Amino acid sequence: MADADDHVDPSEFGEQDGPPVEEKPYKIIFEANKCFGAGKCAEKSRNWTLDLDTGIAKPEAYFIDESDLDHNIAAAEACPAKKDRGIIHVIDRRTNEEIAPDPNGDGSLSVDW
């Protein structure tokens, strides 16, 4: 688990499998182990599906472009997990900053690992 003073670099996660930044400048980091199946993400975004058998949501794509940005931000901001801090993180791959939910207000990745 990251301490409040630790900086977690979003570029460390998933980049080896990702498309070029120019094609998909945003990525989703999802703390699936903290999902409790509220389904708010699936209500807000066509990229998110709630599996009724497992009760866990998942994205169809982890790397997205501008056309999918707004509804994925809405999903991240609607997530009630972690006392409304959210477990869906939308990252700008060009700057490595968290766009949403960004509860710290500084663009740092707000994961609890």
Coordinates of N, CA, C and O in Angstrom, one line a residue, residues 54-108:
T54 N -20.3 -12.3 -10.9 CA -19.2 -12.0 -10.0 C -19.5 -10.8 -9.1 O -18.9 -10.6 -8.1
G55 N -20.3 -9.9 -9.6 CA -20.5 -8.6 -8.9 C -19.4 -7.6 -9.1 O -19.3 -6.6 -8.4
I56 N -18.5 -7.9 -10.1 CA -17.4 -7.0 -10.3 C -17.5 -6.3 -11.7 O -17.9 -7.0 -12.6
A57 N -17.2 -5.1 -11.7 CA -17.2 -4.4 -13.0 C -15.8 -4.5 -13.6 O -14.8 -4.9 -13.0
K58 N -15.8 -4.2 -14.9 CA -14.5 -4.2 -15.7 C -14.6 -3.4 -16.9 O -15.7 -3.3 -17.5
P59 N -13.5 -2.8 -17.3 CA -13.6 -2.0 -18.5 C -13.4 -2.9 -19.8 O -12.7 -3.9 -19.7
E60 N -13.9 -2.5 -20.9 CA -13.7 -3.2 -22.1 C -12.3 -2.8 -22.7 O -11.7 -3.7 -23.3
A61 N -11.9 -1.6 -22.4 CA -10.6 -1.1 -22.9 C -9.9 -0.4 -21.8 O -10.5 0.4 -21.0
Y62 N -8.6 -0.6 -21.6 CA -7.8 0.1 -20.6 C -7.1 1.3 -21.2 O -6.6 2.1 -20.5
F63 N -7.0 1.3 -22.5 CA -6.3 2.5 -23.2 C -7.4 3.1 -24.1 O -8.1 2.4 -24.8
I64 N -7.5 4.4 -23.9 CA -8.6 5.1 -24.6 C -8.1 6.4 -25.3 O -7.0 6.9 -25.0
D65 N -8.9 6.9 -26.2 CA -8.6 8.2 -26.8 C -9.6 9.3 -26.4 O -10.5 9.0 -25.6
E66 N -9.5 10.4 -27.1 CA -10.4 11.6 -26.7 C -11.9 11.2 -26.8 O -12.7 11.7 -26.0
S67 N -12.3 10.4 -27.8 CA -13.7 10.1 -28.0 C -14.3 9.3 -26.8 O -15.5 9.3 -26.6
D68 N -13.5 8.6 -26.0 CA -13.9 7.9 -24.9 C -13.6 8.5 -23.5 O -13.9 7.9 -22.5
L69 N -13.0 9.7 -23.6 CA -12.5 10.3 -22.3 C -13.6 10.7 -21.4 O -13.6 10.3 -20.2
D70 N -14.6 11.5 -21.9 CA -15.6 12.1 -21.0 C -16.4 11.0 -20.2 O -16.6 11.2 -19.0
H71 N -16.8 10.0 -20.9 CA -17.7 9.0 -20.1 C -16.8 8.1 -19.2 O -17.3 7.7 -18.2
N72 N -15.5 7.9 -19.5 CA -14.7 7.2 -18.5 C -14.4 8.1 -17.3 O -14.3 7.6 -16.2
I73 N -14.2 9.4 -17.5 CA -14.1 10.3 -16.4 C -15.3 10.3 -15.5 O -15.2 10.3 -14.3
A74 N -16.5 10.3 -16.2 CA -17.8 10.2 -15.4 C -17.8 9.0 -14.6 O -18.3 9.0 -13.4
A75 N -17.4 7.8 -15.2 CA -17.4 6.6 -14.4 C -16.4 6.6 -13.2 O -16.8 6.2 -12.1
A76 N -15.3 7.2 -13.4 CA -14.3 7.3 -12.3 C -14.8 8.2 -11.2 O -14.7 7.9 -10.0
E77 N -15.5 9.3 -11.6 CA -16.0 10.2 -10.6 C -17.2 9.7 -9.9 O -17.5 10.1 -8.7
A78 N -18.0 8.8 -10.5 CA -19.2 8.2 -9.9 C -18.9 7.0 -9.0 O -19.7 6.7 -8.2
C79 N -17.7 6.5 -9.1 CA -17.4 5.3 -8.3 C -17.4 5.6 -6.8 O -16.7 6.4 -6.3
P80 N -18.3 4.8 -6.0 CA -18.4 5.1 -4.6 C -17.4 4.3 -3.7 O -17.4 4.5 -2.5
A81 N -16.6 3.5 -4.3 CA -15.6 2.7 -3.5 C -14.6 3.6 -2.8 O -14.4 4.7 -3.2
K82 N -14.0 3.0 -1.9 CA -13.0 3.7 -1.0 C -13.5 5.0 -0.5 O -12.9 6.1 -0.6
K83 N -14.7 4.9 0.1 CA -15.4 6.1 0.7 C -15.5 7.3 -0.3 O -15.1 8.4 0.0
D84 N -15.9 7.0 -1.5 CA -16.0 7.9 -2.6 C -14.7 8.5 -3.2 O -14.8 9.4 -4.0
R85 N -13.6 7.9 -2.8 CA -12.3 8.3 -3.5 C -12.2 7.6 -4.8 O -11.4 8.0 -5.7
G86 N -12.9 6.5 -5.0 CA -12.9 5.8 -6.3 C -11.8 4.8 -6.5 O -10.7 4.9 -5.9
I87 N -12.0 3.8 -7.4 CA -11.0 2.8 -7.7 C -10.7 2.8 -9.2 O -10.0 1.9 -9.7
I88 N -11.4 3.7 -10.0 CA -11.1 3.8 -11.4 C -10.3 5.1 -11.6 O -10.7 6.2 -11.1
H89 N -9.2 4.9 -12.2 CA -8.2 6.1 -12.3 C -8.0 6.3 -13.8 O -7.5 5.4 -14.5
V90 N -8.3 7.5 -14.3 CA -8.1 7.9 -15.6 C -6.8 8.7 -15.7 O -6.7 9.7 -15.0
I91 N -5.8 8.2 -16.4 CA -4.5 8.8 -16.4 C -4.1 9.3 -17.8 O -4.4 8.7 -18.8
D92 N -3.6 10.5 -17.8 CA -3.1 11.1 -19.1 C -1.7 10.5 -19.3 O -0.8 10.8 -18.5
R93 N -1.5 9.7 -20.3 CA -0.2 9.0 -20.5 C 0.9 10.0 -20.9 O 2.1 9.7 -20.8
R94 N 0.5 11.2 -21.4 CA 1.5 12.2 -21.8 C 2.2 12.9 -20.7 O 3.3 13.3 -20.7
T95 N 1.4 13.0 -19.6 CA 1.9 13.8 -18.4 C 2.0 12.9 -17.2 O 2.6 13.3 -16.2
N96 N 1.5 11.7 -17.2 CA 1.4 10.7 -16.1 C 0.6 11.3 -14.9 O 0.9 11.0 -13.8
E97 N -0.3 12.1 -15.2 CA -1.2 12.7 -14.2 C -2.6 12.1 -14.2 O -3.1 11.7 -15.2
E98 N -3.1 11.9 -13.0 CA -4.4 11.4 -12.8 C -5.4 12.5 -13.1 O -5.4 13.6 -12.5
I99 N -6.3 12.3 -14.1 CA -7.3 13.2 -14.5 C -8.5 13.1 -13.6 O -9.1 14.0 -13.1
A100 N -8.9 11.8 -13.3 CA -10.1 11.5 -12.5 C -9.8 10.2 -11.7 O -9.2 9.4 -12.3
P101 N -10.3 10.1 -10.5 CA -11.0 11.1 -9.8 C -10.2 12.2 -9.2 O -10.7 13.3 -8.8
D102 N -8.9 12.0 -9.0 CA -7.9 13.0 -8.5 C -8.4 13.6 -7.2 O -8.5 14.8 -7.0
P103 N -8.6 12.8 -6.2 CA -9.1 13.3 -4.9 C -8.0 14.1 -4.2 O -8.4 15.0 -3.3
N104 N -6.8 14.0 -4.5 CA -5.7 14.8 -3.9 C -5.6 16.1 -4.5 O -5.0 17.0 -4.0
G105 N -6.2 16.3 -5.7 CA -6.2 17.6 -6.4 C -4.8 18.0 -7.0 O -4.6 19.2 -7.3
D106 N -3.9 17.0 -7.1 CA -2.6 17.4 -7.6 C -2.1 16.5 -8.7 O -1.0 16.6 -9.2
G107 N -3.0 15.7 -9.3 CA -2.7 14.8 -10.4 C -1.9 13.5 -10.0 O -1.6 12.7 -10.9
S108 N -1.7 13.4 -8.7 CA -0.9 12.1 -8.3 C -1.9 10.9 -8.3 O -3.1 11.1 -8.1

